[in-house]
Amino acid sequence: MLKKGSKLNSILTGTCPKCQNESMYLDKNPLHLGSVLKMNEKCSHCGLKYQIEPSFFYGAMYVSYGLNVAVGIAAFIISNVIFNSSLKVAFAAIIASLIILFPFVLRWSRNIYINMFVSYDPSTNKK
C-alpha cells in the first residue's frame, strides 16, 4: 500500500512527490509547531522546486478545509452515533479533534496539493 511510487506514500510520509527520496520539510516531526510549515526550497536528489510558483501553497487551504470537514464529520459520527453522546459532547469532540490533528492536517493538505500537480518519475531514481 505504501510502496515507493504511489501518491499515498508521498502524501503520508511528506516525501518529494517526484522522486520520493527525501522529506520536503526541514523538520520531519509535525508536532514541532514552530517549524511545521518550514520546507526545503528544492529536493536535493531530483532538484524539484517545491514552491512551483509564488504563493503556490495558498491553494492547499482548500484541501485543508476539506480535510477539516472530514475530521469534524468523523468526530461527530464517532462521538454522537457510536457512543450516543449529547450534542454538547459531540461538539467538544469535534473541537478537540480539530485542535489535536491541526499540525497533521496542515502537512497533509500541502502534501495532497503538491501531489495534484507533480507525479512520481522513476527515471529520477536512476542516478
JSON list of C-alpha atoms in Angstrom, two decimals:
[
{"chain": "A", "resi": 1, "resn": "MET", "atom": "CA", "xyz": [0.00, 0.00, 0.00]},
{"chain": "A", "resi": 2, "resn": "LEU", "atom": "CA", "xyz": [2.76, 2.47, 0.87]},
{"chain": "A", "resi": 3, "resn": "LYS", "atom": "CA", "xyz": [5.21, 1.36, -1.76]},
{"chain": "A", "resi": 4, "resn": "LYS", "atom": "CA", "xyz": [7.52, 3.85, -3.38]},
{"chain": "A", "resi": 5, "resn": "GLY", "atom": "CA", "xyz": [5.94, 5.47, -6.38]},
{"chain": "A", "resi": 6, "resn": "SER", "atom": "CA", "xyz": [2.42, 5.75, -5.01]},
{"chain": "A", "resi": 7, "resn": "LYS", "atom": "CA", "xyz": [0.86, 9.12, -4.30]},
{"chain": "A", "resi": 8, "resn": "LEU", "atom": "CA", "xyz": [-0.35, 7.82, -0.94]},
{"chain": "A", "resi": 9, "resn": "ASN", "atom": "CA", "xyz": [3.24, 7.14, 0.07]},
{"chain": "A", "resi": 10, "resn": "SER", "atom": "CA", "xyz": [4.28, 10.69, -0.77]},
{"chain": "A", "resi": 11, "resn": "ILE", "atom": "CA", "xyz": [1.23, 12.20, 0.93]},
{"chain": "A", "resi": 12, "resn": "LEU", "atom": "CA", "xyz": [1.53, 10.30, 4.20]},
{"chain": "A", "resi": 13, "resn": "THR", "atom": "CA", "xyz": [5.32, 10.49, 4.51]},
{"chain": "A", "resi": 14, "resn": "GLY", "atom": "CA", "xyz": [5.80, 14.03, 3.21]},
{"chain": "A", "resi": 15, "resn": "THR", "atom": "CA", "xyz": [8.47, 12.99, 0.74]},
{"chain": "A", "resi": 16, "resn": "CYS", "atom": "CA", "xyz": [9.25, 14.63, -2.58]},
{"chain": "A", "resi": 17, "resn": "PRO", "atom": "CA", "xyz": [6.40, 13.76, -4.96]},
{"chain": "A", "resi": 18, "resn": "LYS", "atom": "CA", "xyz": [8.75, 13.37, -7.94]},
{"chain": "A", "resi": 19, "resn": "CYS", "atom": "CA", "xyz": [11.48, 11.05, -6.56]},
{"chain": "A", "resi": 20, "resn": "GLN", "atom": "CA", "xyz": [10.16, 10.16, -3.05]},
{"chain": "A", "resi": 21, "resn": "ASN", "atom": "CA", "xyz": [13.68, 10.03, -1.65]},
{"chain": "A", "resi": 22, "resn": "GLU", "atom": "CA", "xyz": [13.71, 12.84, 0.91]},
{"chain": "A", "resi": 23, "resn": "SER", "atom": "CA", "xyz": [11.34, 14.81, 3.08]},
{"chain": "A", "resi": 24, "resn": "MET", "atom": "CA", "xyz": [10.01, 18.11, 1.78]},
{"chain": "A", "resi": 25, "resn": "TYR", "atom": "CA", "xyz": [10.13, 19.54, 5.32]},
{"chain": "A", "resi": 26, "resn": "LEU", "atom": "CA", "xyz": [13.12, 20.77, 7.30]},
{"chain": "A", "resi": 27, "resn": "ASP", "atom": "CA", "xyz": [11.77, 19.08, 10.45]},
{"chain": "A", "resi": 28, "resn": "LYS", "atom": "CA", "xyz": [10.09, 15.73, 9.82]},
{"chain": "A", "resi": 29, "resn": "ASN", "atom": "CA", "xyz": [8.11, 15.87, 13.07]},
{"chain": "A", "resi": 30, "resn": "PRO", "atom": "CA", "xyz": [4.83, 17.78, 12.58]},
{"chain": "A", "resi": 31, "resn": "LEU", "atom": "CA", "xyz": [4.44, 18.18, 16.34]},
{"chain": "A", "resi": 32, "resn": "HIS", "atom": "CA", "xyz": [7.23, 20.77, 16.43]},
{"chain": "A", "resi": 33, "resn": "LEU", "atom": "CA", "xyz": [4.75, 23.57, 15.86]},
{"chain": "A", "resi": 34, "resn": "GLY", "atom": "CA", "xyz": [7.37, 26.27, 15.28]},
{"chain": "A", "resi": 35, "resn": "SER", "atom": "CA", "xyz": [8.60, 24.54, 12.16]},
{"chain": "A", "resi": 36, "resn": "VAL", "atom": "CA", "xyz": [5.53, 22.66, 10.96]},
{"chain": "A", "resi": 37, "resn": "LEU", "atom": "CA", "xyz": [5.42, 24.52, 7.61]},
{"chain": "A", "resi": 38, "resn": "LYS", "atom": "CA", "xyz": [9.13, 25.16, 7.06]},
{"chain": "A", "resi": 39, "resn": "MET", "atom": "CA", "xyz": [10.08, 23.41, 3.84]},
{"chain": "A", "resi": 40, "resn": "ASN", "atom": "CA", "xyz": [13.24, 22.85, 1.86]},
{"chain": "A", "resi": 41, "resn": "GLU", "atom": "CA", "xyz": [13.41, 25.05, -1.24]},
{"chain": "A", "resi": 42, "resn": "LYS", "atom": "CA", "xyz": [14.00, 22.08, -3.52]},
{"chain": "A", "resi": 43, "resn": "CYS", "atom": "CA", "xyz": [14.73, 18.39, -3.44]},
{"chain": "A", "resi": 44, "resn": "SER", "atom": "CA", "xyz": [18.44, 17.71, -3.17]},
{"chain": "A", "resi": 45, "resn": "HIS", "atom": "CA", "xyz": [18.01, 14.42, -5.05]},
{"chain": "A", "resi": 46, "resn": "CYS", "atom": "CA", "xyz": [15.95, 15.34, -8.13]},
{"chain": "A", "resi": 47, "resn": "GLY", "atom": "CA", "xyz": [16.01, 19.15, -7.96]},
{"chain": "A", "resi": 48, "resn": "LEU", "atom": "CA", "xyz": [12.23, 19.62, -7.87]},
{"chain": "A", "resi": 49, "resn": "LYS", "atom": "CA", "xyz": [11.41, 23.13, -6.67]},
{"chain": "A", "resi": 50, "resn": "TYR", "atom": "CA", "xyz": [8.60, 22.74, -4.12]},
{"chain": "A", "resi": 51, "resn": "GLN", "atom": "CA", "xyz": [7.32, 26.31, -4.41]},
{"chain": "A", "resi": 52, "resn": "ILE", "atom": "CA", "xyz": [6.28, 25.77, -8.04]},
{"chain": "A", "resi": 53, "resn": "GLU", "atom": "CA", "xyz": [5.09, 29.36, -8.38]},
{"chain": "A", "resi": 54, "resn": "PRO", "atom": "CA", "xyz": [4.75, 32.30, -5.97]},
{"chain": "A", "resi": 55, "resn": "SER", "atom": "CA", "xyz": [2.14, 31.62, -3.29]},
{"chain": "A", "resi": 56, "resn": "PHE", "atom": "CA", "xyz": [1.69, 28.07, -4.63]},
{"chain": "A", "resi": 57, "resn": "PHE", "atom": "CA", "xyz": [0.57, 26.59, -1.32]},
{"chain": "A", "resi": 58, "resn": "TYR", "atom": "CA", "xyz": [-2.31, 29.04, -0.83]},
{"chain": "A", "resi": 59, "resn": "GLY", "atom": "CA", "xyz": [-4.33, 26.51, -2.81]},
{"chain": "A", "resi": 60, "resn": "ALA", "atom": "CA", "xyz": [-3.67, 23.99, -0.05]},
{"chain": "A", "resi": 61, "resn": "MET", "atom": "CA", "xyz": [-6.09, 25.97, 2.12]},
{"chain": "A", "resi": 62, "resn": "TYR", "atom": "CA", "xyz": [-8.97, 24.49, 0.11]},
{"chain": "A", "resi": 63, "resn": "VAL", "atom": "CA", "xyz": [-7.62, 20.99, 0.67]},
{"chain": "A", "resi": 64, "resn": "SER", "atom": "CA", "xyz": [-7.21, 21.79, 4.36]},
{"chain": "A", "resi": 65, "resn": "TYR", "atom": "CA", "xyz": [-10.83, 22.92, 4.55]},
{"chain": "A", "resi": 66, "resn": "GLY", "atom": "CA", "xyz": [-12.00, 19.61, 3.08]},
{"chain": "A", "resi": 67, "resn": "LEU", "atom": "CA", "xyz": [-9.80, 17.61, 5.43]},
{"chain": "A", "resi": 68, "resn": "ASN", "atom": "CA", "xyz": [-11.07, 19.56, 8.45]},
{"chain": "A", "resi": 69, "resn": "VAL", "atom": "CA", "xyz": [-14.69, 18.98, 7.40]},
{"chain": "A", "resi": 70, "resn": "ALA", "atom": "CA", "xyz": [-13.93, 15.25, 7.10]},
{"chain": "A", "resi": 71, "resn": "VAL", "atom": "CA", "xyz": [-12.30, 15.22, 10.56]},
{"chain": "A", "resi": 72, "resn": "GLY", "atom": "CA", "xyz": [-15.28, 17.07, 12.05]},
{"chain": "A", "resi": 73, "resn": "ILE", "atom": "CA", "xyz": [-17.79, 14.70, 10.49]},
{"chain": "A", "resi": 74, "resn": "ALA", "atom": "CA", "xyz": [-15.80, 11.66, 11.63]},
{"chain": "A", "resi": 75, "resn": "ALA", "atom": "CA", "xyz": [-15.55, 13.05, 15.19]},
{"chain": "A", "resi": 76, "resn": "PHE", "atom": "CA", "xyz": [-19.30, 13.69, 15.24]},
{"chain": "A", "resi": 77, "resn": "ILE", "atom": "CA", "xyz": [-20.15, 10.23, 13.98]},
{"chain": "A", "resi": 78, "resn": "ILE", "atom": "CA", "xyz": [-17.81, 8.56, 16.45]},
{"chain": "A", "resi": 79, "resn": "SER", "atom": "CA", "xyz": [-18.98, 10.56, 19.46]},
{"chain": "A", "resi": 80, "resn": "ASN", "atom": "CA", "xyz": [-22.67, 11.01, 18.75]},
{"chain": "A", "resi": 81, "resn": "VAL", "atom": "CA", "xyz": [-23.69, 8.00, 16.71]},
{"chain": "A", "resi": 82, "resn": "ILE", "atom": "CA", "xyz": [-21.37, 5.30, 18.05]},
{"chain": "A", "resi": 83, "resn": "PHE", "atom": "CA", "xyz": [-21.06, 6.43, 21.70]},
{"chain": "A", "resi": 84, "resn": "ASN", "atom": "CA", "xyz": [-24.56, 8.05, 21.90]},
{"chain": "A", "resi": 85, "resn": "SER", "atom": "CA", "xyz": [-23.21, 11.22, 23.49]},
{"chain": "A", "resi": 86, "resn": "SER", "atom": "CA", "xyz": [-25.10, 14.50, 23.69]},
{"chain": "A", "resi": 87, "resn": "LEU", "atom": "CA", "xyz": [-24.68, 17.23, 21.09]},
{"chain": "A", "resi": 88, "resn": "LYS", "atom": "CA", "xyz": [-22.56, 19.29, 23.50]},
{"chain": "A", "resi": 89, "resn": "VAL", "atom": "CA", "xyz": [-20.15, 16.41, 23.98]},
{"chain": "A", "resi": 90, "resn": "ALA", "atom": "CA", "xyz": [-20.09, 15.76, 20.23]},
{"chain": "A", "resi": 91, "resn": "PHE", "atom": "CA", "xyz": [-19.30, 19.43, 19.60]},
{"chain": "A", "resi": 92, "resn": "ALA", "atom": "CA", "xyz": [-16.48, 19.27, 22.16]},
{"chain": "A", "resi": 93, "resn": "ALA", "atom": "CA", "xyz": [-15.16, 16.13, 20.45]},
{"chain": "A", "resi": 94, "resn": "ILE", "atom": "CA", "xyz": [-15.14, 17.92, 17.10]},
{"chain": "A", "resi": 95, "resn": "ILE", "atom": "CA", "xyz": [-13.23, 20.90, 18.52]},
{"chain": "A", "resi": 96, "resn": "ALA", "atom": "CA", "xyz": [-10.77, 18.67, 20.38]},
{"chain": "A", "resi": 97, "resn": "SER", "atom": "CA", "xyz": [-10.08, 16.51, 17.33]},
{"chain": "A", "resi": 98, "resn": "LEU", "atom": "CA", "xyz": [-9.53, 19.58, 15.12]},
{"chain": "A", "resi": 99, "resn": "ILE", "atom": "CA", "xyz": [-7.07, 21.05, 17.63]},
{"chain": "A", "resi": 100, "resn": "ILE", "atom": "CA", "xyz": [-5.19, 17.78, 18.12]},
{"chain": "A", "resi": 101, "resn": "LEU", "atom": "CA", "xyz": [-4.95, 17.00, 14.38]},
{"chain": "A", "resi": 102, "resn": "PHE", "atom": "CA", "xyz": [-4.14, 20.60, 13.34]},
{"chain": "A", "resi": 103, "resn": "PRO", "atom": "CA", "xyz": [-0.42, 20.08, 12.53]},
{"chain": "A", "resi": 104, "resn": "PHE", "atom": "CA", "xyz": [-1.12, 16.85, 10.66]},
{"chain": "A", "resi": 105, "resn": "VAL", "atom": "CA", "xyz": [-3.89, 18.41, 8.58]},
{"chain": "A", "resi": 106, "resn": "LEU", "atom": "CA", "xyz": [-1.57, 21.32, 7.70]},
{"chain": "A", "resi": 107, "resn": "ARG", "atom": "CA", "xyz": [1.07, 18.97, 6.36]},
{"chain": "A", "resi": 108, "resn": "TRP", "atom": "CA", "xyz": [-1.34, 16.55, 4.71]},
{"chain": "A", "resi": 109, "resn": "SER", "atom": "CA", "xyz": [-3.07, 19.39, 2.86]},
{"chain": "A", "resi": 110, "resn": "ARG", "atom": "CA", "xyz": [0.25, 20.62, 1.46]},
{"chain": "A", "resi": 111, "resn": "ASN", "atom": "CA", "xyz": [1.27, 17.09, 0.56]},
{"chain": "A", "resi": 112, "resn": "ILE", "atom": "CA", "xyz": [-2.03, 16.40, -1.20]},
{"chain": "A", "resi": 113, "resn": "TYR", "atom": "CA", "xyz": [-1.92, 19.72, -3.03]},
{"chain": "A", "resi": 114, "resn": "ILE", "atom": "CA", "xyz": [1.60, 19.31, -4.44]},
{"chain": "A", "resi": 115, "resn": "ASN", "atom": "CA", "xyz": [0.81, 15.70, -5.39]},
{"chain": "A", "resi": 116, "resn": "MET", "atom": "CA", "xyz": [-2.07, 17.00, -7.53]},
{"chain": "A", "resi": 117, "resn": "PHE", "atom": "CA", "xyz": [0.46, 18.73, -9.78]},
{"chain": "A", "resi": 118, "resn": "VAL", "atom": "CA", "xyz": [3.62, 16.61, -9.57]},
{"chain": "A", "resi": 119, "resn": "SER", "atom": "CA", "xyz": [3.75, 12.88, -10.31]},
{"chain": "A", "resi": 120, "resn": "TYR", "atom": "CA", "xyz": [6.31, 10.26, -9.43]},
{"chain": "A", "resi": 121, "resn": "ASP", "atom": "CA", "xyz": [9.05, 9.87, -12.05]},
{"chain": "A", "resi": 122, "resn": "PRO", "atom": "CA", "xyz": [11.03, 6.61, -11.68]},
{"chain": "A", "resi": 123, "resn": "SER", "atom": "CA", "xyz": [13.76, 7.90, -14.01]},
{"chain": "A", "resi": 124, "resn": "THR", "atom": "CA", "xyz": [14.88, 10.36, -11.28]},
{"chain": "A", "resi": 125, "resn": "ASN", "atom": "CA", "xyz": [15.98, 7.39, -9.15]},
{"chain": "A", "resi": 126, "resn": "LYS", "atom": "CA", "xyz": [18.41, 6.01, -11.74]},
{"chain": "A", "resi": 127, "resn": "LYS", "atom": "CA", "xyz": [21.22, 8.43, -10.97]}
]
